[in-house]
mmCIF file of C-alpha atoms in Angstrom:
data_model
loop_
_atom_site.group_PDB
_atom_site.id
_atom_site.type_symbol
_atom_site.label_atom_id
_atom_site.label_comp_id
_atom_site.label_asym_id
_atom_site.label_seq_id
_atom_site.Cartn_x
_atom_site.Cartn_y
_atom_site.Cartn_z
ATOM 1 C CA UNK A 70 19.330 15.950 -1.492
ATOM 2 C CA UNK A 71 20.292 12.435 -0.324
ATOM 3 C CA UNK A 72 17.054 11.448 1.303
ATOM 4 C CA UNK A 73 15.456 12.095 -2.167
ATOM 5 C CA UNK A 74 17.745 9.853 -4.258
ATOM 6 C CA UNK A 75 17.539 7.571 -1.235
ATOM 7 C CA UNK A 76 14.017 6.889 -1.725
ATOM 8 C CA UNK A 77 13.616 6.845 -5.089
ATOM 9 C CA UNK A 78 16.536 4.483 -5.049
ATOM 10 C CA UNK A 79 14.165 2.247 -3.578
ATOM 11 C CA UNK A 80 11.729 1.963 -6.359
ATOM 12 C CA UNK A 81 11.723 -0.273 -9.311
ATOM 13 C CA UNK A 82 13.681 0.876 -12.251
ATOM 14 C CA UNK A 83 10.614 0.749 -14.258
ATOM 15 C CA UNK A 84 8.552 3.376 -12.031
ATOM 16 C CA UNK A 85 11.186 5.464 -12.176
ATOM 17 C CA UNK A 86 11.717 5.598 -16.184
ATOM 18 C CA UNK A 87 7.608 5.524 -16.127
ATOM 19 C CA UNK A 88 7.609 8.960 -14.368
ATOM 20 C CA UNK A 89 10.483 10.227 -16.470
ATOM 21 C CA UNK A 90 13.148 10.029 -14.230
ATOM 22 C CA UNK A 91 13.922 10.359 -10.876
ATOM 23 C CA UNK A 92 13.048 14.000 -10.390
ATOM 24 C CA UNK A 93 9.803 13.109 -11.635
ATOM 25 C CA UNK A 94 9.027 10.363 -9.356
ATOM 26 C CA UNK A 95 9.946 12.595 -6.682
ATOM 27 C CA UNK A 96 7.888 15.650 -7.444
ATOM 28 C CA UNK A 97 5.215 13.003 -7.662
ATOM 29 C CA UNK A 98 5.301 11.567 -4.346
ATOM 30 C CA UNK A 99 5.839 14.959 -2.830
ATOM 31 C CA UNK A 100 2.130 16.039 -4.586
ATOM 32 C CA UNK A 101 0.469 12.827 -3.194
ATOM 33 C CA UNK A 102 2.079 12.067 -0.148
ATOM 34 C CA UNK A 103 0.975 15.892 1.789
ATOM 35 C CA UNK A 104 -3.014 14.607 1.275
ATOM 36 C CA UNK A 105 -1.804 11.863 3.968
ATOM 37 C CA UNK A 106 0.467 13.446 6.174
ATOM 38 C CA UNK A 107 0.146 13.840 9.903
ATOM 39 C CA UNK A 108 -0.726 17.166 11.814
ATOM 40 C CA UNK A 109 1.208 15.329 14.913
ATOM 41 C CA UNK A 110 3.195 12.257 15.332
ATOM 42 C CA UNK A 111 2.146 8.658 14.976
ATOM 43 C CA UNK A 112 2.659 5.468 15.830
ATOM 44 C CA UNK A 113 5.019 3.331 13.318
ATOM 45 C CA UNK A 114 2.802 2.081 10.099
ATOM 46 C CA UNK A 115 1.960 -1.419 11.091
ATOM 47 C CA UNK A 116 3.631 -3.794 8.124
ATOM 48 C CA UNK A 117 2.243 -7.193 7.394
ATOM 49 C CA UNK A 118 3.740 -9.639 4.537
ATOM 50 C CA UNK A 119 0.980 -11.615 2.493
ATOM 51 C CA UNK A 120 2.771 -12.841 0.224
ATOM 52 C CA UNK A 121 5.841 -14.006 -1.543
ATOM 53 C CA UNK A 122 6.725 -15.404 -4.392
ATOM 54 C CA UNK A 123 9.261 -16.635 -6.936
ATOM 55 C CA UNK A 124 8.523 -15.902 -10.580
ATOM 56 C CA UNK A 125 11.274 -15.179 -13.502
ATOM 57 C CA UNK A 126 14.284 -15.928 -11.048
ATOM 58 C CA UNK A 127 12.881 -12.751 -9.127
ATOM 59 C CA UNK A 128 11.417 -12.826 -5.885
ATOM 60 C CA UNK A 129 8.248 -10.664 -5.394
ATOM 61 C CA UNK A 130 5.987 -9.841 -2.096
ATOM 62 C CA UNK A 131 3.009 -7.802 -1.068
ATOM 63 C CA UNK A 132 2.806 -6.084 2.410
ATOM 64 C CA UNK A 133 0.479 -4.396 4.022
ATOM 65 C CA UNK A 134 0.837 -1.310 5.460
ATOM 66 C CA UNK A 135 -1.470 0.147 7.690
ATOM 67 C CA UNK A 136 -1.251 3.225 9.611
ATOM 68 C CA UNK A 137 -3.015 6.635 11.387
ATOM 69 C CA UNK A 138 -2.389 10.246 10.781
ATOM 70 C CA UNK A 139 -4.908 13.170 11.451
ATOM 71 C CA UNK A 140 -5.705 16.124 8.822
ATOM 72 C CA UNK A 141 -7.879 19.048 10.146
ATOM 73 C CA UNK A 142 -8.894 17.604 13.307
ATOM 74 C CA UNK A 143 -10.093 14.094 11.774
ATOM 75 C CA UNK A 144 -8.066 10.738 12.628
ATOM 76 C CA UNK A 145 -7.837 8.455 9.085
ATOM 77 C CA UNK A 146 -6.769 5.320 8.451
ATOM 78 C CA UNK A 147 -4.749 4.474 5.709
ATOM 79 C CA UNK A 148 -4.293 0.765 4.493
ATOM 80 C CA UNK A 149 -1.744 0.669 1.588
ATOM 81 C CA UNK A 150 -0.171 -2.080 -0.188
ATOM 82 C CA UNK A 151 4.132 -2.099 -0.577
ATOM 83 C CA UNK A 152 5.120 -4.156 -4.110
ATOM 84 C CA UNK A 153 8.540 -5.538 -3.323
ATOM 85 C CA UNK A 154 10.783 -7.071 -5.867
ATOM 86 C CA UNK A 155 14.075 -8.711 -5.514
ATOM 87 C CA UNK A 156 16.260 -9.953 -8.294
ATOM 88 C CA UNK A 157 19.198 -11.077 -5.765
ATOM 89 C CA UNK A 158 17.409 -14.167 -3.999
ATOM 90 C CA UNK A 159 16.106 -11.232 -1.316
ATOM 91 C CA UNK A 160 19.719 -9.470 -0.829
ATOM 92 C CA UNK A 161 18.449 -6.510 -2.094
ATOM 93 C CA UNK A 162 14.766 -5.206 -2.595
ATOM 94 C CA UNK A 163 12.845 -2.779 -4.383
ATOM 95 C CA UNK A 164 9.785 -1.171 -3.285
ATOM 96 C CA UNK A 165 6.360 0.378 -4.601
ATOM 97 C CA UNK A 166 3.665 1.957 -2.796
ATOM 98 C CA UNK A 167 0.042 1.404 -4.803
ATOM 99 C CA UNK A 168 -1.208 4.102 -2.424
ATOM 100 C CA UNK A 169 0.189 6.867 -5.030
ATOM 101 C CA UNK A 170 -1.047 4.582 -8.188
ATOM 102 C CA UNK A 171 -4.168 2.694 -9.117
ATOM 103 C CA UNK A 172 -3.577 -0.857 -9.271
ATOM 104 C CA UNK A 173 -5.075 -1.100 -13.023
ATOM 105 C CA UNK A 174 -1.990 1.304 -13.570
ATOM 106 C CA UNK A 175 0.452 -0.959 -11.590
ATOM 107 C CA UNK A 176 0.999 -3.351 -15.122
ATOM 108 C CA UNK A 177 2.055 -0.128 -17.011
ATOM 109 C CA UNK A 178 4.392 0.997 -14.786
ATOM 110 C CA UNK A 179 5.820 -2.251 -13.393
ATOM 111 C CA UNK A 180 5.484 -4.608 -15.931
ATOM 112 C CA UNK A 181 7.773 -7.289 -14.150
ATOM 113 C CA UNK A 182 5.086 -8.014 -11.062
ATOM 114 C CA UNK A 183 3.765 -11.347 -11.238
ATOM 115 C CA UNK A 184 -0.371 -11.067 -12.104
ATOM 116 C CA UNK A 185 -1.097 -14.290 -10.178
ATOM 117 C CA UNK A 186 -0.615 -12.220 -6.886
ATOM 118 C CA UNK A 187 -3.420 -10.524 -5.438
ATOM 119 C CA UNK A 188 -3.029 -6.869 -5.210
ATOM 120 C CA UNK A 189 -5.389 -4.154 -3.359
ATOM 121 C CA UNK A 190 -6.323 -0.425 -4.215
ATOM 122 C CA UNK A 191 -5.077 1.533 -1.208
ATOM 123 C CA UNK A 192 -7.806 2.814 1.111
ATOM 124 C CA UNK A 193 -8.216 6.005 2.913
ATOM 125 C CA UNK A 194 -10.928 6.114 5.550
ATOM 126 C CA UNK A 195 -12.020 8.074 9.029
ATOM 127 C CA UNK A 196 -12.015 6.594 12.012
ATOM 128 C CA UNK A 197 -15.673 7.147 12.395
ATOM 129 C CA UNK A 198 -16.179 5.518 9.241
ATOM 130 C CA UNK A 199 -14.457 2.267 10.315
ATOM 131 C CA UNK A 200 -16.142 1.872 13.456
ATOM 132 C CA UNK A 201 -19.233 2.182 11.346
ATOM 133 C CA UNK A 202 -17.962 -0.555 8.911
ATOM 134 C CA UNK A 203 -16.754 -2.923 11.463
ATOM 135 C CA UNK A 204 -20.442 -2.195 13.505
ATOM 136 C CA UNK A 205 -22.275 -3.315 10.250
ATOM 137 C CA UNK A 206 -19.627 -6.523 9.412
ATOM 138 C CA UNK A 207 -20.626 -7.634 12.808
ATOM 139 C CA UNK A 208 -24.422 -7.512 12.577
ATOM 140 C CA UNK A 209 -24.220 -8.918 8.774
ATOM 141 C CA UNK A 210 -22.147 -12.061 10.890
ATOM 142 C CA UNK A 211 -24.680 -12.141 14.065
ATOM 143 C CA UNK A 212 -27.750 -12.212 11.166
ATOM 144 C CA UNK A 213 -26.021 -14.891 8.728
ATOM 145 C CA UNK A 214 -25.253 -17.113 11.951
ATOM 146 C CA UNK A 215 -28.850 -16.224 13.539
ATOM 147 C CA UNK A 216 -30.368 -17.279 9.405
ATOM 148 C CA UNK A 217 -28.492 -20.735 9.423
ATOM 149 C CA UNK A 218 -29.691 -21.530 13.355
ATOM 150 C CA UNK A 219 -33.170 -20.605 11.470
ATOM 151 C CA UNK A 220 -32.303 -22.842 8.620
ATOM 152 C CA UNK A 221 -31.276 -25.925 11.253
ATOM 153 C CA UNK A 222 -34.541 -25.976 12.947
#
């Protein structure tokens, strides 16, 4: 029973009243969070901060979390986005993963984060599909650069 409370104590007041309590936000994670869980261990999540900022004598932040798992024999990324807020000058912090939320949504839910700060939709994609992506960024680049040489001459 602790680890429960323990990680809804980590959310925002507001998410937690917005799913009706505790229990609520709990049962809701649980329902999400098996579509991304492992069949066998991973690495950590890789966790990068992008931003922080001070609005309404509250700090706020956005990180990055990025991570593997596999499901039925496929490796997927994931690439989701932590909402931190901290009302203590950074003593304390409270979290909120927009992997289990739209971002629209985020405003409903969380009223308190700060609009100016860029926030992303959570992605979910297979391995083979980001090799393909990445493949096609880098010929879009090696045309754009091989257009302007054109452009030059």
């Amino acid at each position: 029973m602790r680890p429960r409370n323990g990680y809804a104590n980590l959310a925002p007041a507001s998410i937690i009243k917005f799913y009706g309590g505790k229990d609520g936000y709990i049962e809701h994670i649980k329902k999400l969070r098996g579509r991304t869980r492992s069949e066998q261990q991973e690495d950590d999540p890789q966790l990068k901060m992008l931003n922080l900022m001070v609005r309404d004598e509250q700090w706020q932040c956005n990180i990055r979390m990025s991570r593997w798992f596999h499901k039925e024999g496929i490796k997927y990324h994931l690439v989701t986005y932590l909402i931190g807020q901290s009302k203590d000058e950074g003593e304390t912090w409270r979290f909120f993963d927009v992997c289990y939320n739209k971002v629209a949504n985020i405003i409903y839910m969380f009223p308190e984060v700060n609009g100016d700060m860029p926030i992303e939709d959570a992605t979910i994609v297979s391995e083979e599909q980001e090799i393909a992506a990445q493949k096609k960024a880098e010929a879009d680049a090696a045309a754009a650069a091989k257009k302007k040489v054109a452009k030059k001459k």
